[in-house]
Short mmCIF file of C-alpha atoms in Angstrom, two decimals:
data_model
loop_
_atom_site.label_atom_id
_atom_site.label_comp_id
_atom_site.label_asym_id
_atom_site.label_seq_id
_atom_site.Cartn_x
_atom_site.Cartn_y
_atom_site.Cartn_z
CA UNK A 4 -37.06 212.49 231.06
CA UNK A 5 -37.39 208.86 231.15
CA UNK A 6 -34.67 208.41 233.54
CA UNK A 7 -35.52 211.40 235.62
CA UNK A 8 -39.04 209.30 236.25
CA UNK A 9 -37.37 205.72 237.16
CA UNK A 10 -34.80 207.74 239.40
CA UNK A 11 -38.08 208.95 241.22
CA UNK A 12 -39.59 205.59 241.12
CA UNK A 13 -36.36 204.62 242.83
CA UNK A 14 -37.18 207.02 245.66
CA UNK A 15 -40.16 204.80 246.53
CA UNK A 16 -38.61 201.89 246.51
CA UNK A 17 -35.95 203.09 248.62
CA UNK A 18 -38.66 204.50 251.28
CA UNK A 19 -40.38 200.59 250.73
CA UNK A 20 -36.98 198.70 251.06
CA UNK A 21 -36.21 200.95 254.56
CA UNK A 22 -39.39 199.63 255.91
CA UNK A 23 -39.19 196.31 255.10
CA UNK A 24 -35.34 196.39 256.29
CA UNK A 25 -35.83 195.41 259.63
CA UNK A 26 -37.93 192.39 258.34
CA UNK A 27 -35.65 191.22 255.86
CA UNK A 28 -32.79 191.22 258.29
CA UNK A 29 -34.61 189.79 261.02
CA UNK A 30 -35.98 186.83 259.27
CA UNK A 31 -32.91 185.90 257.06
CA UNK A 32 -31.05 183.30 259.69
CA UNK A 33 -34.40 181.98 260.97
CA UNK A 34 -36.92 181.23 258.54
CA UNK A 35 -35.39 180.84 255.56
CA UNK A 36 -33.62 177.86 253.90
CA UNK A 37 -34.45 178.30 250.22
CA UNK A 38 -32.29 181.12 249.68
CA UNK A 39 -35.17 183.59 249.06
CA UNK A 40 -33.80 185.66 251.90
CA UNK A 41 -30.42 186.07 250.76
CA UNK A 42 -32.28 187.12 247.49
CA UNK A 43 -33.91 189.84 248.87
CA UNK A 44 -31.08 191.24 251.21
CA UNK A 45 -29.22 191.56 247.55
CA UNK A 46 -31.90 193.53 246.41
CA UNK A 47 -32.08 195.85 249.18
CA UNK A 48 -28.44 196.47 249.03
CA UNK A 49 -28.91 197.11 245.27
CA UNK A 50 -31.81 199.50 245.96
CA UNK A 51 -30.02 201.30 248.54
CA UNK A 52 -26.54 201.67 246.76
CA UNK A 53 -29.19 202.98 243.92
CA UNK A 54 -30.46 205.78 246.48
CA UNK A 55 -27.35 207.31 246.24
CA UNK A 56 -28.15 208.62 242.59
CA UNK A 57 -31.55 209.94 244.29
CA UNK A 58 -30.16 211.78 247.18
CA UNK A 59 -30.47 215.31 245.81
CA UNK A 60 -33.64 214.47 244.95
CA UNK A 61 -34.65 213.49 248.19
CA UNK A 62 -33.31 216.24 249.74
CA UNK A 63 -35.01 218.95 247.59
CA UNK A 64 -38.21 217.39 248.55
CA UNK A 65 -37.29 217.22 252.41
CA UNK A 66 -37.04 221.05 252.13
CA UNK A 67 -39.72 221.81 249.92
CA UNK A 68 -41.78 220.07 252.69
CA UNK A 69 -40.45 222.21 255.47
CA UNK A 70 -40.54 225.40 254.03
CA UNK A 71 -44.01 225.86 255.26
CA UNK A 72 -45.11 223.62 257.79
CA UNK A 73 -48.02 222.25 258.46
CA UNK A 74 -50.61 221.45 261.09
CA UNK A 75 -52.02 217.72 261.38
CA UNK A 76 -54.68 217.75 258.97
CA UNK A 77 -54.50 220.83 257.29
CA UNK A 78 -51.55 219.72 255.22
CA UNK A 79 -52.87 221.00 252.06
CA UNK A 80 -49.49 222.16 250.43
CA UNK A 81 -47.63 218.94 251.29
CA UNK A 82 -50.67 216.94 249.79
CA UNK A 83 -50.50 219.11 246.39
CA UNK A 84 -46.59 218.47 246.49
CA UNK A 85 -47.37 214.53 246.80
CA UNK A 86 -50.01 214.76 244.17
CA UNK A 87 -47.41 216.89 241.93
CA UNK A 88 -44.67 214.37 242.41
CA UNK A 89 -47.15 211.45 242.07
CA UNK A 90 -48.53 212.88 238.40
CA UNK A 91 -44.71 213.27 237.76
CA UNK A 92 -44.12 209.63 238.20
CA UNK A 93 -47.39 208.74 236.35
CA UNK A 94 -48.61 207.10 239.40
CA UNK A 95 -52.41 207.42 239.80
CA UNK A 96 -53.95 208.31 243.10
CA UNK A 97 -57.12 209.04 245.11
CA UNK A 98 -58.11 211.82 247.33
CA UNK A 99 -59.38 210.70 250.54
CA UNK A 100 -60.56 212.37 253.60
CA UNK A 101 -58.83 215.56 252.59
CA UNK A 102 -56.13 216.33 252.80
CA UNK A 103 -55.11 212.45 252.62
CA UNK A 104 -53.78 210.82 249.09
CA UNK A 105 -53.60 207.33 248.21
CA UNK A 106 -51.56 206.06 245.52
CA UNK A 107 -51.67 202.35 244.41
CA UNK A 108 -48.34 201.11 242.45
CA UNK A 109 -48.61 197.39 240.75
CA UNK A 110 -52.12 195.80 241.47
CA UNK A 111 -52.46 196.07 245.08
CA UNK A 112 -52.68 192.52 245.72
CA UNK A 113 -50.05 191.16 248.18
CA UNK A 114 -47.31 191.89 249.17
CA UNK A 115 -48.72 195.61 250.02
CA UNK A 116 -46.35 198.88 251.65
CA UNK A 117 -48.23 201.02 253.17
#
């Protein structure tokens, strides 16, 4: 069960690593020198060859979500699936302006995906 729940956990760091990719990529020749750069590309390759073991995962919840859509704020079924999932991962969370959810992983201080 354990490694069901970091293979999840995965999942959001794969969705945080493809936003940040452009970033990383971008800023690797010019601003750094320190080799904190080259240290992060590593770990984004890492995380992504580490998707792979999540794909089926990520595909069962692609089609969960699209089994019923939903209009723009009246997403009630996709927010109970993201609470589900988010109780899954034990990843606390907070309702706001329904149907909205808000999940905090780490301490929220900086750096911050959103």
């Amino acid at each position: 069960e354990r490694a069901t729940v970091d293979m999840k956990l995965r999942v959001i760091l794969l969705f945080a690593a493809i936003c940040a990719a452009s970033h990383v990529a971008a800023s690797a020749d010019e601003t750094c020198r320190d080799g904190t750069c080259a240290s992060n590309l590593n770990d984004l390759r890492k995380v992504l060859t580490d998707s792979e073991d999540v794909a089926d995962y990520v595909v069962r919840m692609r089609r969960e979500l699209h089994l019923q859509p939903e209009l723009m704020w009246t997403e009630t079924k996709t927010s109970a699936l993201v609470k589900r999932e988010l109780t899954a991962f034990g990843v606390s969370f907070e309702e706001v302006s329904s149907p909205g959810v808000v999940a905090t992983i780490g301490s929220g201080s900086a750096p911050v995906v959103a």
